[in-house]
PDB file of C-alpha atoms in Angstrom:
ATOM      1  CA  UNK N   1     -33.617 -19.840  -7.339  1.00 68.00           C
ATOM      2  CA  UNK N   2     -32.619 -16.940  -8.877  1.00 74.00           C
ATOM      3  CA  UNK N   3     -30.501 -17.073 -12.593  1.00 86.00           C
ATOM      4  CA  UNK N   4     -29.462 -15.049 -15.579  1.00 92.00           C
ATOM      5  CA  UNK N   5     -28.473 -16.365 -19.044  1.00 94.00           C
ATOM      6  CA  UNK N   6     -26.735 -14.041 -21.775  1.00 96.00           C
ATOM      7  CA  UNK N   7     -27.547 -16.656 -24.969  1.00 94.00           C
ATOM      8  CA  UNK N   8     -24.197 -15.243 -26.697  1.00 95.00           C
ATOM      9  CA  UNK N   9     -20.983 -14.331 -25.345  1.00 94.00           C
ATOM     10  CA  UNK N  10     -19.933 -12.459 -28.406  1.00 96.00           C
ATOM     11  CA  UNK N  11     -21.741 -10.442 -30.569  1.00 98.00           C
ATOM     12  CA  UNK N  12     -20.713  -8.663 -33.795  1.00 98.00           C
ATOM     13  CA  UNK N  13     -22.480  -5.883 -35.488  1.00 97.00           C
ATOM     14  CA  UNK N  14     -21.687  -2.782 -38.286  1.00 97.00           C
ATOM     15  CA  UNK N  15     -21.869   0.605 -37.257  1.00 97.00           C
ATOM     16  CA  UNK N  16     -25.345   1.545 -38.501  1.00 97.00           C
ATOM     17  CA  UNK N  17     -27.028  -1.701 -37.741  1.00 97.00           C
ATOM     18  CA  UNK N  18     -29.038  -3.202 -34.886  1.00 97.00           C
ATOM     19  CA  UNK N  19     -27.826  -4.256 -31.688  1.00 98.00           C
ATOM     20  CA  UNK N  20     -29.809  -7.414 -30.153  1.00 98.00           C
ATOM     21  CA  UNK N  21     -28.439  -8.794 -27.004  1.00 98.00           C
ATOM     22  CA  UNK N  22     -30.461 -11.685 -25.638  1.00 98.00           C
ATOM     23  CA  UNK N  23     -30.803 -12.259 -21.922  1.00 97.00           C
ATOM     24  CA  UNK N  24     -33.126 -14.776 -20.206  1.00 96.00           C
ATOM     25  CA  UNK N  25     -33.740 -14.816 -16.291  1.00 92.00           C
ATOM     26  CA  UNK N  26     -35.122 -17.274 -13.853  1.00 87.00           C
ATOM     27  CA  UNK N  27     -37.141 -16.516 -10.768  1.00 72.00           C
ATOM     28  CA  UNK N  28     -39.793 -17.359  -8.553  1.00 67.00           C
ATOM     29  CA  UNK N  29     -41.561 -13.889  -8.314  1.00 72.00           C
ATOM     30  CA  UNK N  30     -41.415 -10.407  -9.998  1.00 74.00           C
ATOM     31  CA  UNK N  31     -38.087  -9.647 -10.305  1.00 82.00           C
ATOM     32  CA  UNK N  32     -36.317  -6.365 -10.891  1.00 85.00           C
ATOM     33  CA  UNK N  33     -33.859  -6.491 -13.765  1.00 90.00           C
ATOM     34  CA  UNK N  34     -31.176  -4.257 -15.360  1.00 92.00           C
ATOM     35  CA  UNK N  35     -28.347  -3.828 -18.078  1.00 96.00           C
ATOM     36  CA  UNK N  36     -25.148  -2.860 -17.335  1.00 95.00           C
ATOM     37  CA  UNK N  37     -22.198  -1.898 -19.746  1.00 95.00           C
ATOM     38  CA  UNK N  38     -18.741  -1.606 -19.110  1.00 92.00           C
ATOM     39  CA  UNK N  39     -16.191   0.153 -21.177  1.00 91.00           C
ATOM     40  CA  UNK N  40     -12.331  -0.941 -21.366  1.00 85.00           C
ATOM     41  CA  UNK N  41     -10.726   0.102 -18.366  1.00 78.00           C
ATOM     42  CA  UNK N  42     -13.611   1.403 -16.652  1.00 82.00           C
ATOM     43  CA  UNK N  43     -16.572   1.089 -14.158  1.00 84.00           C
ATOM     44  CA  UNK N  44     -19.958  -0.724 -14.742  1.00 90.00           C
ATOM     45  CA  UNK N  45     -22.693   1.736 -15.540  1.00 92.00           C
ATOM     46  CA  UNK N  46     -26.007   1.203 -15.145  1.00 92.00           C
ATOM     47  CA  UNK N  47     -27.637   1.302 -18.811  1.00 94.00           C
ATOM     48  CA  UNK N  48     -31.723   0.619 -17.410  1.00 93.00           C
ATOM     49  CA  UNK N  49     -33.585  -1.473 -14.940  1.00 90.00           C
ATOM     50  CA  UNK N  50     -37.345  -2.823 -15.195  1.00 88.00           C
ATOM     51  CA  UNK N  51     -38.951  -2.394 -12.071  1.00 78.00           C
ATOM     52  CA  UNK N  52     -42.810  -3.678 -12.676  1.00 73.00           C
ATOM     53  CA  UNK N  53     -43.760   0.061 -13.829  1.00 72.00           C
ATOM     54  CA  UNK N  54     -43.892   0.193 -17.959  1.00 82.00           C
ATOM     55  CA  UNK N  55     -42.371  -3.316 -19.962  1.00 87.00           C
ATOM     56  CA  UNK N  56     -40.807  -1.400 -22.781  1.00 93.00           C
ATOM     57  CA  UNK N  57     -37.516   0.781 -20.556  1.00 93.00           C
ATOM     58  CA  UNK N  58     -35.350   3.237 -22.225  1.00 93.00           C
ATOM     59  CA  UNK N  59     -31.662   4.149 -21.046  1.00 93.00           C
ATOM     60  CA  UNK N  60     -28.907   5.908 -22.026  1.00 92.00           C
ATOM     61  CA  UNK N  61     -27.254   6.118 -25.049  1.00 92.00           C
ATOM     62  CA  UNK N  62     -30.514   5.103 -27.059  1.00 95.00           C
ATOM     63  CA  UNK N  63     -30.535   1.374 -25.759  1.00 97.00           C
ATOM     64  CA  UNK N  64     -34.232  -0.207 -24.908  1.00 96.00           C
ATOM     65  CA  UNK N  65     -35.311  -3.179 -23.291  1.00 97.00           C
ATOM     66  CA  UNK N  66     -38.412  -5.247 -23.452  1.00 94.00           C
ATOM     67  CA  UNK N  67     -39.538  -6.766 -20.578  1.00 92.00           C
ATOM     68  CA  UNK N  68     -41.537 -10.214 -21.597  1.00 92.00           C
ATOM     69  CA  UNK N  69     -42.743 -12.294 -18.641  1.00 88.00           C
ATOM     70  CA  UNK N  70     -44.570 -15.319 -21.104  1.00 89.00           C
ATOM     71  CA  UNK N  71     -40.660 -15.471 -22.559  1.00 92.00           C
ATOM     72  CA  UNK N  72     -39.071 -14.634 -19.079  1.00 92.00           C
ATOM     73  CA  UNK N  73     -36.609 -12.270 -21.568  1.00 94.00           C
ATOM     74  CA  UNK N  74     -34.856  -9.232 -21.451  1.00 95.00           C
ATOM     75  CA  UNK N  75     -33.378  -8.563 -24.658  1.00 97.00           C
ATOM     76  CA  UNK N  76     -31.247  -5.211 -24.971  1.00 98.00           C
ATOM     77  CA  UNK N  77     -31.720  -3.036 -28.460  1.00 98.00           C
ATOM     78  CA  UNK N  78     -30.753  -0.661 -30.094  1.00 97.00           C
ATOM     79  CA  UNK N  79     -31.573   0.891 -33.357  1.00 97.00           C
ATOM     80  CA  UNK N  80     -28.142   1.721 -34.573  1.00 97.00           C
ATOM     81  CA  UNK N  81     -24.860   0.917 -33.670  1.00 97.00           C
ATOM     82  CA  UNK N  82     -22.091   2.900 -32.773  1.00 96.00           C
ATOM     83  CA  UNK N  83     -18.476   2.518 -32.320  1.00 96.00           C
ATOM     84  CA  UNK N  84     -18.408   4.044 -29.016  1.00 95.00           C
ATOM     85  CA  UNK N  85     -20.920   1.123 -28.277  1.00 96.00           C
ATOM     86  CA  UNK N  86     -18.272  -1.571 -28.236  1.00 96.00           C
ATOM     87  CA  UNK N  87     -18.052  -2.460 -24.550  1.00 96.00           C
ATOM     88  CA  UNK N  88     -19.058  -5.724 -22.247  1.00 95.00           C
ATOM     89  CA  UNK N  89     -22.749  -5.788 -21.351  1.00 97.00           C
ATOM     90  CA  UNK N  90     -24.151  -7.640 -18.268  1.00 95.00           C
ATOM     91  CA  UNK N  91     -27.687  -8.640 -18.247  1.00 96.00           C
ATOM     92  CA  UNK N  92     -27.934  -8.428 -14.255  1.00 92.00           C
ATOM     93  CA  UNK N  93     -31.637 -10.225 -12.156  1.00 89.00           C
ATOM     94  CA  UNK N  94     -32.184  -8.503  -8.637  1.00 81.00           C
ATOM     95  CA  UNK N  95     -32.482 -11.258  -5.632  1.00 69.00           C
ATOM     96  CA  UNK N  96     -34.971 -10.810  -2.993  1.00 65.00           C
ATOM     97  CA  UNK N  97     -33.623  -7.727  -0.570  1.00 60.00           C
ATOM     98  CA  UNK N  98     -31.288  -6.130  -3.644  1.00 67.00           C
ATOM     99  CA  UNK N  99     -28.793  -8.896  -4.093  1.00 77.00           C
ATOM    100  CA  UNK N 100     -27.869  -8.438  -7.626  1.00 85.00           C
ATOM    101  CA  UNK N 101     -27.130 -11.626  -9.489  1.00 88.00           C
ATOM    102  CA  UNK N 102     -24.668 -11.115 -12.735  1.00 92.00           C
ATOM    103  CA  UNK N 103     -24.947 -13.099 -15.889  1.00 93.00           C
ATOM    104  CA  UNK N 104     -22.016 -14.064 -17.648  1.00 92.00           C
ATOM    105  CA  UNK N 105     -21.573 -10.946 -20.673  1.00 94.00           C
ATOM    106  CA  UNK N 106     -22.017  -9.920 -23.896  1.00 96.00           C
ATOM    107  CA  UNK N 107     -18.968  -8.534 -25.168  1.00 95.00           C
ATOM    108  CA  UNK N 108     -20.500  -6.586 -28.333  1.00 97.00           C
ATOM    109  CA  UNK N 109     -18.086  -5.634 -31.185  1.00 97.00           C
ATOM    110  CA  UNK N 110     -18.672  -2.875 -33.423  1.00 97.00           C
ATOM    111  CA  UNK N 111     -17.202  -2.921 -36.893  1.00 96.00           C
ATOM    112  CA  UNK N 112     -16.681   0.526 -39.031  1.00 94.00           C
TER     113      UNK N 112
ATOM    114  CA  UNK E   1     -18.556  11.560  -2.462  1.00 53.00           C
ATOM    115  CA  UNK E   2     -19.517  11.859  -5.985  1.00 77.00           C
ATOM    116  CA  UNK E   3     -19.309   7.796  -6.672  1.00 91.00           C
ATOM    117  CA  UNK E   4     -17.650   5.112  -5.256  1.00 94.00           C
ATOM    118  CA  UNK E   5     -14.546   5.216  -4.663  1.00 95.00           C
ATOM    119  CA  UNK E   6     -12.048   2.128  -4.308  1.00 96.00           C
ATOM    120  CA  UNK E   7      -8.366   1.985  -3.052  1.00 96.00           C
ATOM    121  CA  UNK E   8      -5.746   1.165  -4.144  1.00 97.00           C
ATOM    122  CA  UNK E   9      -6.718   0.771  -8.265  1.00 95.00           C
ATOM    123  CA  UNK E  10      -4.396  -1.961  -8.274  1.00 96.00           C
ATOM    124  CA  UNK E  11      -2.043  -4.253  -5.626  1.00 97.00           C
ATOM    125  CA  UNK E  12       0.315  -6.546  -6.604  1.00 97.00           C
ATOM    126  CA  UNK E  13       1.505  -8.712  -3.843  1.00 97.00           C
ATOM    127  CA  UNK E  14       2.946 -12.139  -3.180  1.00 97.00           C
ATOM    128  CA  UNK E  15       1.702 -14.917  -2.667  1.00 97.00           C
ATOM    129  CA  UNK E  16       0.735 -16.103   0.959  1.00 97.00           C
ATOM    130  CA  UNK E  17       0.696 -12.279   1.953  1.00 98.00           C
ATOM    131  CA  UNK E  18      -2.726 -10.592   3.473  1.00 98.00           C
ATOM    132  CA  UNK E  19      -3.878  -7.514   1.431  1.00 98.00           C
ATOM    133  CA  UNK E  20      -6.574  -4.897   2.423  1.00 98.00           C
ATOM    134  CA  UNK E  21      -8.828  -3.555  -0.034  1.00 98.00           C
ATOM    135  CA  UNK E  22     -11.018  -0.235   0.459  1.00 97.00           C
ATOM    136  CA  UNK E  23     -14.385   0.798  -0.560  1.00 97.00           C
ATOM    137  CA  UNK E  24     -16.105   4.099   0.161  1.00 96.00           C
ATOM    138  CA  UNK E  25     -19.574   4.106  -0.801  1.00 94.00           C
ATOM    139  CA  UNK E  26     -21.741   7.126  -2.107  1.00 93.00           C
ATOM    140  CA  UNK E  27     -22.672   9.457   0.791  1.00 90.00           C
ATOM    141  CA  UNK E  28     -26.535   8.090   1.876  1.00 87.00           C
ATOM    142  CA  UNK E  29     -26.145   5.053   0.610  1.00 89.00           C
ATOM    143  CA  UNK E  30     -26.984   2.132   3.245  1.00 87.00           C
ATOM    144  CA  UNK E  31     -26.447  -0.703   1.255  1.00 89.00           C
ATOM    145  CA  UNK E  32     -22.454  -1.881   0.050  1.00 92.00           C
ATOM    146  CA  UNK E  33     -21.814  -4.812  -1.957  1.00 93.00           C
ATOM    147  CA  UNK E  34     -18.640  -6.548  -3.420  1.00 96.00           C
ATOM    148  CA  UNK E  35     -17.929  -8.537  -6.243  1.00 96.00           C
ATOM    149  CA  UNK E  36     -15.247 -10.133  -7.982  1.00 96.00           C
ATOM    150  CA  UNK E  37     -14.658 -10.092 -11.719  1.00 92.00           C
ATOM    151  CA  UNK E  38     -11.902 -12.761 -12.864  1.00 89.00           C
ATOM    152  CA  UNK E  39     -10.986 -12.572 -16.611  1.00 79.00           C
ATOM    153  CA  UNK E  40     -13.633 -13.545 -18.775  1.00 70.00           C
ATOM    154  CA  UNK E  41     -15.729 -14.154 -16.221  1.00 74.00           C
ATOM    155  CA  UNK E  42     -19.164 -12.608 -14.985  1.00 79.00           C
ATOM    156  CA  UNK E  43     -19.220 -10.846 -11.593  1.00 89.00           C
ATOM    157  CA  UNK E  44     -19.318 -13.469  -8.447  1.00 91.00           C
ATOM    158  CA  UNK E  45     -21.455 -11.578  -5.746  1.00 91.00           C
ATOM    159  CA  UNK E  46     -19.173 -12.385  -2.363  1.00 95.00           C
ATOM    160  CA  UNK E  47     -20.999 -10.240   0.425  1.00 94.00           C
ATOM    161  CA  UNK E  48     -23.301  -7.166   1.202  1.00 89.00           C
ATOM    162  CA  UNK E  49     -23.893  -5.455   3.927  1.00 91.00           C
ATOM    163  CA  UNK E  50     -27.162  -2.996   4.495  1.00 86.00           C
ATOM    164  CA  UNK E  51     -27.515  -0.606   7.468  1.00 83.00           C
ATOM    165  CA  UNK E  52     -27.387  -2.534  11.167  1.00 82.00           C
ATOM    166  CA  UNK E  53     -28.244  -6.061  10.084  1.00 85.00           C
ATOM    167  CA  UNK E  54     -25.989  -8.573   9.888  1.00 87.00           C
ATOM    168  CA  UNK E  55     -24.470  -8.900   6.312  1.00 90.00           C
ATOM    169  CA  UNK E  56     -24.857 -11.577   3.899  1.00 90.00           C
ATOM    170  CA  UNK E  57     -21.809 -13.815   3.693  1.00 92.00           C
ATOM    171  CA  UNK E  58     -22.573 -16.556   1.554  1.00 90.00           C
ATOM    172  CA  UNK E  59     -20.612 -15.337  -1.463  1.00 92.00           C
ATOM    173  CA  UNK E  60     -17.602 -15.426   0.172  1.00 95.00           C
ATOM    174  CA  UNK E  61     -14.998 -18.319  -1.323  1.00 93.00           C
ATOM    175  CA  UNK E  62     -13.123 -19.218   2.049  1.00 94.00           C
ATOM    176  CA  UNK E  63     -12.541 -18.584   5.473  1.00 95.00           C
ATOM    177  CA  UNK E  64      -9.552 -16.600   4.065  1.00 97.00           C
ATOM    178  CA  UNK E  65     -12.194 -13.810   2.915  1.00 97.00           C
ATOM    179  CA  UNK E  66     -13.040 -11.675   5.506  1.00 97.00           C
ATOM    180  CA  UNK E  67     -15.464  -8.139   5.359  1.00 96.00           C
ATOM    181  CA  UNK E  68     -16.372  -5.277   7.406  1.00 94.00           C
ATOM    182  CA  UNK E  69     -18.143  -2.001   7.242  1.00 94.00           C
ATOM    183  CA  UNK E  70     -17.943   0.664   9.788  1.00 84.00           C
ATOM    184  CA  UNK E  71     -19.868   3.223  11.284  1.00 80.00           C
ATOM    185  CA  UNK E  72     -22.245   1.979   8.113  1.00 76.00           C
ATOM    186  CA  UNK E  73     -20.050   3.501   5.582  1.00 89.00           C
ATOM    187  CA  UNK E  74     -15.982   2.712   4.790  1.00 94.00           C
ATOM    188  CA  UNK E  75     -15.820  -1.072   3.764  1.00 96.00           C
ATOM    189  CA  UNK E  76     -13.165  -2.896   4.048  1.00 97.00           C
ATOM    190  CA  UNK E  77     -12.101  -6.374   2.098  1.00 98.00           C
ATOM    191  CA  UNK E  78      -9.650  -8.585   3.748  1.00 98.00           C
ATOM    192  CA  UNK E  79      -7.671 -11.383   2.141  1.00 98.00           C
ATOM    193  CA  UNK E  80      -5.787 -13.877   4.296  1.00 98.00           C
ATOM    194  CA  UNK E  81      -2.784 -15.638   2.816  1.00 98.00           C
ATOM    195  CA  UNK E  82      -3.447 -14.837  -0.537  1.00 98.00           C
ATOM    196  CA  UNK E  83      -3.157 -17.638  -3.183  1.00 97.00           C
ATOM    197  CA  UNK E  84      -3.189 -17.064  -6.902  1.00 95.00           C
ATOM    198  CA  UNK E  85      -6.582 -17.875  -7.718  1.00 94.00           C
ATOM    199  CA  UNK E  86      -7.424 -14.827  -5.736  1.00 96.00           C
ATOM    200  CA  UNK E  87      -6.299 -12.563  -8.725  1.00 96.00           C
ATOM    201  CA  UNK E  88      -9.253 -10.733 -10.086  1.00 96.00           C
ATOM    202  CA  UNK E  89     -10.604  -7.135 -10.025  1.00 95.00           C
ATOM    203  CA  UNK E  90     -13.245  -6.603  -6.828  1.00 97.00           C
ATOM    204  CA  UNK E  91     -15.495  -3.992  -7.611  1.00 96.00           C
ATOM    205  CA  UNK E  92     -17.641  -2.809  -4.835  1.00 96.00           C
ATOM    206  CA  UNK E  93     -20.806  -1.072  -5.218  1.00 93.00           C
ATOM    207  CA  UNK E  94     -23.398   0.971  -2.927  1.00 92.00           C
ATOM    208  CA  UNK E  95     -27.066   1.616  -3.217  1.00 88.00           C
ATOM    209  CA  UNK E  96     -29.520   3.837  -1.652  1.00 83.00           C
ATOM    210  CA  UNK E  97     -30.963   0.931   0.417  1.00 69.00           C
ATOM    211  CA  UNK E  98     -31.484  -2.732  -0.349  1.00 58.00           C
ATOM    212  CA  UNK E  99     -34.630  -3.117  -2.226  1.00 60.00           C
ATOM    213  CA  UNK E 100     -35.162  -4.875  -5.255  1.00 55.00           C
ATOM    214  CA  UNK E 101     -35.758  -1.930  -7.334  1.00 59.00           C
ATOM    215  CA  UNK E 102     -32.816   0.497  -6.460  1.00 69.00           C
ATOM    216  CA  UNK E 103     -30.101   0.734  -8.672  1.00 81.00           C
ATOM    217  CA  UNK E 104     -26.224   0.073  -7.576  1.00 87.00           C
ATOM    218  CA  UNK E 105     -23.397   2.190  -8.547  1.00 91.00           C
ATOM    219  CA  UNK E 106     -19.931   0.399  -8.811  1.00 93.00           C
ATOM    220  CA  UNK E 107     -16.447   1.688  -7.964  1.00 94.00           C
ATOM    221  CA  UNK E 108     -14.035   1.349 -10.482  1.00 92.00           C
ATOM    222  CA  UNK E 109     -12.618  -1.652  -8.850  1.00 94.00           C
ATOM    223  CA  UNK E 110      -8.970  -2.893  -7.107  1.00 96.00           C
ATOM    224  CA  UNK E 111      -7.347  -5.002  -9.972  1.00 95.00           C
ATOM    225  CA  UNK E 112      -5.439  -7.712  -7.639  1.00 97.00           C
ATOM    226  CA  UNK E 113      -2.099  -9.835  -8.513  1.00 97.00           C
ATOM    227  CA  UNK E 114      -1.011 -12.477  -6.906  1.00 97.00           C
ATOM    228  CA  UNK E 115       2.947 -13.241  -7.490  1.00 96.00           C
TER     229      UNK E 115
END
């Protein structure tokens, strides 16, 4: 069976620092996997997905994602925070035939 | 259309009442999903549908929950007797077809209220 687990529910950074979100995903075979963020009030976006090709996946806004099968993680980084970053994140596996399964959030906090 | 779009952004109604919630999906797209978000809460897959076959159910909560999607594009969420656990946003989202590597685009959802 397929699962996701985001390992914090909150996470609290300074402008100017790091941003580590942890994700960890079960699954039988190669799955396809993706970060999502959504803002106050508004959709889900699609930040990146990992679909077999390179490990290491940029998106938007200057967040990255490593891909490590031996850890079955997904972490979500970024070099520098910024305020505009403070937003829920979803760490989100892809079933067999596109059914996406959602893990619980990351509601990252970004303080001046 | 540009994204998805969902209708209405928000319905309050009372309780033991039906409501109707709409999706339209990104022109192309063959595959619709929908999801509800309760507060502080993930996102609870209830059912997709993807071209002719028959869709996948097995997120749905009850027998009050009802989907359909026609002519393979407008979906439409039905609610039967509505209770108060029921309010939650339901986001819908549409993909180019169902395969494990295409990405999903979400609507910005129907925030629901049960009175």
């Amino acid at each position: 069976a397929q699962s996701v687990t985001q390992l914090d529910s909150h996470v609290s950074v300074s402008e100017g620092t790091p941003v580590l979100l942890r994700c960890n995903y079960s699954s039988s075979y190669s799955p396809s996997l993706f970060w999502y963020v959504q803002h106050p009030n508004k959709g889900l976006q699609l930040l990146l997905k990992y679909t077999s090709a390179a490990t290491l996946v940029k998106g938007i806004n200057g967040f990255e994602a490593e891909f490590k099968k031996s850890e079955t993680s997904f972490h979500l980084t970024k070099p520098s925070a910024h305020m505009s970053d403070a937003a829920e994140y979803f760490c989100v596996v892809s079933y067999q035939g596109g059914k996406l399964i959602f893990g619980q959030g990351t509601e990252l906090s970004v303080k001046p | 259309g540009a994204g998805v779009s969902q209708s209405p952004s928000n319905k309050v109604t009372e309780k033991g009442k039906d409501v109707e919630l709409r999706c339209d999906p990104i022109s192309g797209h063959t595959a619709l999903y929908w999801y509800r978000q309760s507060l502080g809460q993930g996102l609870e897959f209830l059912i997709y549908f993807q071209g002719n076959s028959a869709p996948d159910k097995s997120g749905l909560p009850s027998d009050r929950f009802s989907a359909e999607r026609t002519g393979g594009s407008v979906s439409t969420l039905t609610i039967q007797r509505t209770q108060q656990e029921d309010s939650a946003v339901y986001l819908c989202a549409s993909s180019r077809e169902v395969r494990v590597e295409s990405s999903a685009f979400f609507g910005q959802g129907t925030r629901l209220t049960v009175v």
